[in-house]
Short mmCIF file of C-alpha atoms and ligand atoms in Angstrom, two decimals:
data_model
loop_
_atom_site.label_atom_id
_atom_site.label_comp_id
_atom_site.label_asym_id
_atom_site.label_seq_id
_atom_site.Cartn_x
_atom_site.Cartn_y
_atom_site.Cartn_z
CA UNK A 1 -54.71 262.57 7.54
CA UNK A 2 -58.19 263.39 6.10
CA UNK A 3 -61.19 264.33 7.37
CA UNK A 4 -64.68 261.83 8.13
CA UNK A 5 -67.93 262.05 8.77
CA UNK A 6 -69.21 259.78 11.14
CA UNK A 7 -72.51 260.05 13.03
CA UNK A 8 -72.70 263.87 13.44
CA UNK A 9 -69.04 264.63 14.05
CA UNK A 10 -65.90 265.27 11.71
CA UNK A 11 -62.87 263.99 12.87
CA UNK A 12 -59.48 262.37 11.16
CA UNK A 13 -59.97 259.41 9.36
CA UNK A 14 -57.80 257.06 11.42
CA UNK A 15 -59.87 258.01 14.60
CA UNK A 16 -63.66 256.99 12.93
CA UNK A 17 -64.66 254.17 14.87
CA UNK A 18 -67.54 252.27 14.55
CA UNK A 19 -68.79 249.20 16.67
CA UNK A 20 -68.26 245.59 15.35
CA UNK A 21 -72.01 244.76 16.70
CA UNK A 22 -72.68 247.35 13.36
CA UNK A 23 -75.16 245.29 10.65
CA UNK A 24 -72.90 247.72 8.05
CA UNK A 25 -70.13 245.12 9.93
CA UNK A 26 -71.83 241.93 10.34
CA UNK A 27 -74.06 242.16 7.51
CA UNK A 28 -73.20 244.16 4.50
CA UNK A 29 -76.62 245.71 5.68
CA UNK A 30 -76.17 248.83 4.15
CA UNK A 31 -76.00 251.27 0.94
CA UNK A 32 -73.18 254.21 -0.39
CA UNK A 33 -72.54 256.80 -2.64
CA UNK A 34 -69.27 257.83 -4.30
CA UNK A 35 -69.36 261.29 -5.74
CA UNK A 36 -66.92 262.99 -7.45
CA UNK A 37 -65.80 266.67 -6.77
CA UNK A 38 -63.95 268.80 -9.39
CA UNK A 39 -63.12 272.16 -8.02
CA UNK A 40 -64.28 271.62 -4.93
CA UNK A 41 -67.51 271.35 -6.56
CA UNK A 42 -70.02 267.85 -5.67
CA UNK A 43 -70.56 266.60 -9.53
CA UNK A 44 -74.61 265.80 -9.81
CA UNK A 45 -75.21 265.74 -6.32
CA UNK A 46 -78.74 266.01 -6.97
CA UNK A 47 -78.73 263.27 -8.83
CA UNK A 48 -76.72 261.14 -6.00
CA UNK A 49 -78.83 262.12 -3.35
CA UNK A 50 -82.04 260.97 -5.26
CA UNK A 51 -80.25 257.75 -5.67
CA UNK A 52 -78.95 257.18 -2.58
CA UNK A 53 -82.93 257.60 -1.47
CA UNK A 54 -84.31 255.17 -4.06
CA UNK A 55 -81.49 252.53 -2.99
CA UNK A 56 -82.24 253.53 1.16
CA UNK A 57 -85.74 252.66 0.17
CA UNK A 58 -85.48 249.24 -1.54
CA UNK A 59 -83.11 248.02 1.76
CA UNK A 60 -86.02 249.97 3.89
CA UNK A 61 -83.51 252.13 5.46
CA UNK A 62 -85.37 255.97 6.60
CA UNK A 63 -82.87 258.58 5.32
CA UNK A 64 -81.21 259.35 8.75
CA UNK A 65 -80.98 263.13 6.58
CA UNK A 66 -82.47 265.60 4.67
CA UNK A 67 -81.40 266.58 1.38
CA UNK A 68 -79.92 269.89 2.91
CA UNK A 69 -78.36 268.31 5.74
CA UNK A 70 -76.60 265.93 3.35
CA UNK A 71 -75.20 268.80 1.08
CA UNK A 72 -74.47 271.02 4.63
CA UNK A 73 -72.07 268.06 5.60
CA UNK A 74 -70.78 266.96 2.10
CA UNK A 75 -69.80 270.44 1.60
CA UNK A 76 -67.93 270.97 4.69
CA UNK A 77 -66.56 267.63 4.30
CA UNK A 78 -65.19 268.42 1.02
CA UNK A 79 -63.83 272.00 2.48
CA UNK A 80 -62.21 270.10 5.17
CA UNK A 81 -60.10 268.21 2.67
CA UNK A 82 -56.89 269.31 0.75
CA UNK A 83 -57.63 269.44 -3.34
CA UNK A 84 -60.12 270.90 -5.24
CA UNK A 85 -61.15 267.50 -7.20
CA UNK A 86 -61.31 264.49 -4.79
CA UNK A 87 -64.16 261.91 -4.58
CA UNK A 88 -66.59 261.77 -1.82
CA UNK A 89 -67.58 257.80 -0.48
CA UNK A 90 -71.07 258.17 1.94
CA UNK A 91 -72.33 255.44 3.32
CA UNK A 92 -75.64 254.06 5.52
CA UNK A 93 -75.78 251.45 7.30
CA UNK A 94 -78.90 249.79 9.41
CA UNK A 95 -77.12 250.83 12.16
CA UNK A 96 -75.49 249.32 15.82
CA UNK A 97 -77.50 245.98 17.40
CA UNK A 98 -77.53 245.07 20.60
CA UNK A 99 -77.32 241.21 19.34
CA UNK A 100 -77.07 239.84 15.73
CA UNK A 101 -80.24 238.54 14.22
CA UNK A 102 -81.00 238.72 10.63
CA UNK A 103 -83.98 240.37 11.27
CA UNK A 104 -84.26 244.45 11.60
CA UNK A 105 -83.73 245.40 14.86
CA UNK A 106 -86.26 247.98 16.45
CA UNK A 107 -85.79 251.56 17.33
CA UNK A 108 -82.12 251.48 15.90
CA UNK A 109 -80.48 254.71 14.28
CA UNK A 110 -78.58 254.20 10.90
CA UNK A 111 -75.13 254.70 11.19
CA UNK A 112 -73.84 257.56 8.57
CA UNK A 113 -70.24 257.66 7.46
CA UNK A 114 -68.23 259.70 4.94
CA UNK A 115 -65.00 260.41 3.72
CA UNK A 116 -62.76 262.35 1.46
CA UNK A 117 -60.36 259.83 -1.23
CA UNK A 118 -57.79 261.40 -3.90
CA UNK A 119 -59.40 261.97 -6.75
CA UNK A 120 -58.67 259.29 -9.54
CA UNK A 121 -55.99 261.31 -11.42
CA UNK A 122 -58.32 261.76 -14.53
CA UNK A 123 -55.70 259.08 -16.47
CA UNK A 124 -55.76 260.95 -19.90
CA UNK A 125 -52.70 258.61 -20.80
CA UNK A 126 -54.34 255.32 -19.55
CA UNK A 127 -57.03 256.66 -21.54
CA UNK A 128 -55.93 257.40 -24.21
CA UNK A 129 -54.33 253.99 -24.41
CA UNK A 130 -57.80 252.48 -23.02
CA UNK A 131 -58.44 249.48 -21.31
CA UNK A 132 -58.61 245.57 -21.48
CA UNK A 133 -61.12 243.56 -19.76
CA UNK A 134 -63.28 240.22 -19.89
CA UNK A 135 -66.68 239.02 -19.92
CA UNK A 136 -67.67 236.60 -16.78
CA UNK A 137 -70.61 235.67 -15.64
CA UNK A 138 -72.75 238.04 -13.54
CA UNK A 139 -73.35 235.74 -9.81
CA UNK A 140 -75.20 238.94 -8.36
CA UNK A 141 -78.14 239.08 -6.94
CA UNK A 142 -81.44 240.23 -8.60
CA UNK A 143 -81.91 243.84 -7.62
CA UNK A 144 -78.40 245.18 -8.68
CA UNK A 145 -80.18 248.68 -9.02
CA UNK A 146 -79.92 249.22 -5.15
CA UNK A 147 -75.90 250.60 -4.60
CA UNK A 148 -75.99 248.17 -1.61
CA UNK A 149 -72.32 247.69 0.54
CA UNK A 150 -72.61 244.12 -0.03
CA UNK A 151 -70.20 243.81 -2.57
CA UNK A 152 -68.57 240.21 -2.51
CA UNK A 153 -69.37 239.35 -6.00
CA UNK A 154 -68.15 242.38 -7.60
CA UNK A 155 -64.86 242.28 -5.19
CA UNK A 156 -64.49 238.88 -6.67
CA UNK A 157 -65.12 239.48 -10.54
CA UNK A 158 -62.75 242.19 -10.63
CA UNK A 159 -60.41 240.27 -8.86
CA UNK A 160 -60.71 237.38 -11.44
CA UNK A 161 -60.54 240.56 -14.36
CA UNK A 162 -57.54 241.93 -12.31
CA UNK A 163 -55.70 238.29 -12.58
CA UNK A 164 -56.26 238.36 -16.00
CA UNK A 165 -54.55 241.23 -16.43
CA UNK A 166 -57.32 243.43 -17.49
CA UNK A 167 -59.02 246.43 -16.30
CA UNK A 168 -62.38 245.09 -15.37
CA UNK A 169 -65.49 242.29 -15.63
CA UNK A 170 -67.75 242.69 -18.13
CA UNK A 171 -70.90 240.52 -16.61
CA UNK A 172 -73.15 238.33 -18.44
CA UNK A 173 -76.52 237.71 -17.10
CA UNK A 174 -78.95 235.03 -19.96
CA UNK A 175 -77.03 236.06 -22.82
CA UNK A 176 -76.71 239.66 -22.07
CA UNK A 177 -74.11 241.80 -20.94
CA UNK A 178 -75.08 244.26 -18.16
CA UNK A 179 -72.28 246.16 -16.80
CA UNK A 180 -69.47 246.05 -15.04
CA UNK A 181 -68.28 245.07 -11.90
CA UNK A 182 -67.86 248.49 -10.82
CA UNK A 183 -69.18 250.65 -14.05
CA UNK A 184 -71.97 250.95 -16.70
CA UNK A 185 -71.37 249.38 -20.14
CA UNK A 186 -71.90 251.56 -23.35
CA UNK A 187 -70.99 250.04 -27.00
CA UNK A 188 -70.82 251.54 -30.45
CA UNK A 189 -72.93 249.59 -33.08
CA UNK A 190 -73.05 250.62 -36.65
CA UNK A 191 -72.72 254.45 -35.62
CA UNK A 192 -75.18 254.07 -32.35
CA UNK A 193 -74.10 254.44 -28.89
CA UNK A 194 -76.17 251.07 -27.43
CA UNK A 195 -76.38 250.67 -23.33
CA UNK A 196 -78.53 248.09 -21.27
CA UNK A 197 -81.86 249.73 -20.38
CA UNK A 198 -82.18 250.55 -15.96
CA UNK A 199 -83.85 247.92 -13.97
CA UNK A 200 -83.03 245.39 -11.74
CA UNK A 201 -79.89 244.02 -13.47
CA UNK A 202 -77.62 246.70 -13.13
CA UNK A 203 -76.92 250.29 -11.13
CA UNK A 204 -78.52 253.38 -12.55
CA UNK A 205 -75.00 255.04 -13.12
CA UNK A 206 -74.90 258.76 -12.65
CA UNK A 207 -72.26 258.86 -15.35
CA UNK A 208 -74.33 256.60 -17.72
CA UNK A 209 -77.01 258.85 -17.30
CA UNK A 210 -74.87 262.47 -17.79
CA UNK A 211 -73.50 260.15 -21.38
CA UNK A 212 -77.05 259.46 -22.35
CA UNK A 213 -78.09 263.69 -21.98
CA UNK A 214 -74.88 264.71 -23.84
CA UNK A 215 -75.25 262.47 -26.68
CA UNK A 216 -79.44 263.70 -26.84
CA UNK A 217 -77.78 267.05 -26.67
CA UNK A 218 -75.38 266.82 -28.73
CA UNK A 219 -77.44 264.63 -31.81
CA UNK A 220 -75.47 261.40 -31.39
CA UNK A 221 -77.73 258.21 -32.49
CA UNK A 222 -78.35 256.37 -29.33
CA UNK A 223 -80.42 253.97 -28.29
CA UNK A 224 -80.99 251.37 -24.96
CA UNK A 225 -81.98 247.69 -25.52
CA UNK A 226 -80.30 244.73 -24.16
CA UNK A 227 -76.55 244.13 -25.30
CA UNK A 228 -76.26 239.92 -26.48
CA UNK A 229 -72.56 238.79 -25.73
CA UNK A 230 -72.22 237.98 -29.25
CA UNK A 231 -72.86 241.67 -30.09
CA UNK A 232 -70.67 243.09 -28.02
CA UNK A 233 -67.73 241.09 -29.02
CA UNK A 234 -68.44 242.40 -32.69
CA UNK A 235 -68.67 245.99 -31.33
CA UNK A 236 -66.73 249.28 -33.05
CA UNK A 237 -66.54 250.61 -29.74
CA UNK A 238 -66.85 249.58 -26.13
CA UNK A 239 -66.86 252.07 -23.13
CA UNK A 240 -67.30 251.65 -19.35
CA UNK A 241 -68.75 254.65 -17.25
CA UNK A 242 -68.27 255.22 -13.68
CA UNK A 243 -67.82 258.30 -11.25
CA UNK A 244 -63.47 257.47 -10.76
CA UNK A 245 -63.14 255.89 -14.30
CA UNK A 246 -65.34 258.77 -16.17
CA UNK A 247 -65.30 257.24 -20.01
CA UNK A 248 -62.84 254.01 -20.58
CA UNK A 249 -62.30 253.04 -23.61
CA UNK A 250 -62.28 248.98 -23.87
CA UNK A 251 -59.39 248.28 -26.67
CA UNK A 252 -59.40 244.47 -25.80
CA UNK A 253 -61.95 242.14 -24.98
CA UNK A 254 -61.68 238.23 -24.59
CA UNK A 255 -58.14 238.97 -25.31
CA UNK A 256 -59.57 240.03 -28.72
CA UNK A 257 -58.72 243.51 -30.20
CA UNK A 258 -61.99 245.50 -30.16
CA UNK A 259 -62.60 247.56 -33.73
CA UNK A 260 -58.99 248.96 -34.48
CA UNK A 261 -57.25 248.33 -30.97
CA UNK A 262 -56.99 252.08 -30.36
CA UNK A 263 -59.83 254.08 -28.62
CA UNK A 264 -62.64 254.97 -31.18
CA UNK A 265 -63.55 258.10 -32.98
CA UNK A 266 -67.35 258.55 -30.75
CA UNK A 267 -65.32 257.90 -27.78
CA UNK A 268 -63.50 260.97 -28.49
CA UNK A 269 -66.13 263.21 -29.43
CA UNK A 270 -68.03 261.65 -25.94
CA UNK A 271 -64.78 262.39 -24.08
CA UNK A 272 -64.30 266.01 -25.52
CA UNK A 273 -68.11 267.02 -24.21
CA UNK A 274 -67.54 265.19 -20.78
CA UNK A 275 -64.49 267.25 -20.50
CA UNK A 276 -66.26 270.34 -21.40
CA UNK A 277 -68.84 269.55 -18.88
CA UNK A 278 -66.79 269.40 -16.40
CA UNK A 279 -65.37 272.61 -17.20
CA UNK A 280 -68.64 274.06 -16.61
CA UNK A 281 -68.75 272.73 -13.47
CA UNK A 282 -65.68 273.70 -12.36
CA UNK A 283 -67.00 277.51 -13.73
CA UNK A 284 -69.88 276.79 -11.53
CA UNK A 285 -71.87 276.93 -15.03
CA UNK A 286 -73.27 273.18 -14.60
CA UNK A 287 -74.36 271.04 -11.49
N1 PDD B 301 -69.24 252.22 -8.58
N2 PDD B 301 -72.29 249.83 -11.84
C1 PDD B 301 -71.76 249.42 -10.67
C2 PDD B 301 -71.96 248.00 -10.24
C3 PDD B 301 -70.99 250.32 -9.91
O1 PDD B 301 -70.47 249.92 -8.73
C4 PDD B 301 -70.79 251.66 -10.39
C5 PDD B 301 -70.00 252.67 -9.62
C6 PDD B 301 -71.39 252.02 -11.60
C7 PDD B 301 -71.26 253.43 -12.17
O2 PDD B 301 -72.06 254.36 -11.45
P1 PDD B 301 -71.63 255.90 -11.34
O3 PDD B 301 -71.48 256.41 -12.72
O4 PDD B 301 -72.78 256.54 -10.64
O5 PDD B 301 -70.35 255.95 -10.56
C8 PDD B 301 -72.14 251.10 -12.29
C9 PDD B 301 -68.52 253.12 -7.69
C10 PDD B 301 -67.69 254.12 -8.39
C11 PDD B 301 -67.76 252.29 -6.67
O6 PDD B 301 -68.30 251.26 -6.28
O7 PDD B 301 -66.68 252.69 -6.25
#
């Protein structure tokens, strides 16, 4: 059994309790993190915890911790747990109520909750083979930026992409695809690597953003402007980005073969210098 987090303790996984009076519970009235860990090493943890404040603020939830607590208790979390690459899941929620009312409660403390999962055997084969998926449209809300628990839509698109037999939803908000239900959305258009633009409509991805530094890095042409459906269905290339898939290659979309049907030639390059990043990591040369 692995080892939780929960409220100040660690303890096995099957024993973290909390109450059913929690808004995390009644509400979805709460925000999370998933980071992943390669060599027992937290990938952009900065970068998470800076996130995790910005969506804590837009809920108005005070950061039960400080920076340095967080990384005292991911750390030891991570130690506690067999492998050296897992993936780390945080969450916050408003916290435990004496009675349920929409409205914040006063004087409650946020309830904080972590665990240890596998880490998503880094599928080079699935990879390598890449992905299906299908466009739907986007029912979220309007500040999609916030990593908020509250996840019923995107539970149901990727159910509806899983019935189709494909990998995941591609959502379309006015013309425009945003993301995924569960990842960032990269194409390749005449040689550029083209994602949607942060703001409300879709999550800041920490992987989007480490793909958006190695191709400036690395002098790849990229650029990011709105993607219209009718571009994306003409694309060379389509990737999704997200801390468990890394870089998937989309090979079918619409039940349409996407440029050749095989994962593209930027994809590889793109996969080669994640990999190598990584690496880095692992050496303890990169954060
Ligand atoms: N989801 N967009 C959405 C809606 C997401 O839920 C995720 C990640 C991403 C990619 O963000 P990142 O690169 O920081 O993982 C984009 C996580 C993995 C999840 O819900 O399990």
């Amino acid at each position: 059994m692995s080892t939780a987090y929960l409220n100040g303790t660690f303890l096995p996984l099957d024993r973290a309790q909390v109450s059913v009076m929690d808004r995390g519970f009644l509400f979805g009235d709460g925000v999370y993190e998933v980071i992943p860990v390669y060599n027992g090493k937290l990938f952009r943890l900065i970068h998470h915890l800076k996130r995790l404040q910005n969506s804590l603020d837009g809920v108005r939830i005070g950061n039960p911790l400080t920076d340095n607590e967080w990384t005292e208790i991911l750390t030891e979390l991570v130690v506690n747990n067999a492998g050296e690459d897992q993936a780390v899941y945080l969450q916050v929620t408003r916290g435990v109520a004496a009675k349920r009312d929409h409205a914040f409660p006063i004087d409650t403390r946020p309830t904080v909750f972590a665990m240890s999962m596998p880490a998503a055997a880094v599928r080079t084969s699935t990879s390598e083979a890449g992905v299906k998926a299908i466009t739907l449209p986007d029912i979220r809300w309007q500040q999609c930026d916030i990593k908020a628990i509250t996840l019923l839509p995107n539970v149901l698109l990727r159910q509806q992409a899983i019935d189709a037999a494909t990998a995941e939803a591609i959502l379309v908000k006015n013309g425009y695809a945003t993301e995924g239900a569960a990842s960032n959305l990269f194409m390749v258009s005449n040689g550029v690597l083209v994602t949607p633009p942060s703001g409300p409509d879709l999550l800041p991805g920490i992987t989007r953003d480490l793909v958006l530094e190695l191709a400036a890095a690395n002098g790849i042409p990229f650029r990011e402007a709105g993607i219209p459906e009718q571009e994306l269905a003409q694309a060379a290339e389509i990737w999704l980005t997200s801390s468990t898939r890394e870089i998937s290659p989309v090979t079918h979309l619409d039940n349409r073969i996407v440029g050749d049907g095989q994962p593209g030639p930027l994809w590889r390059r793109m996969i080669q210098l994640y990999q190598d990043y990584k690496e880095a990591l692992r050496r303890g040369e990169a954060s």
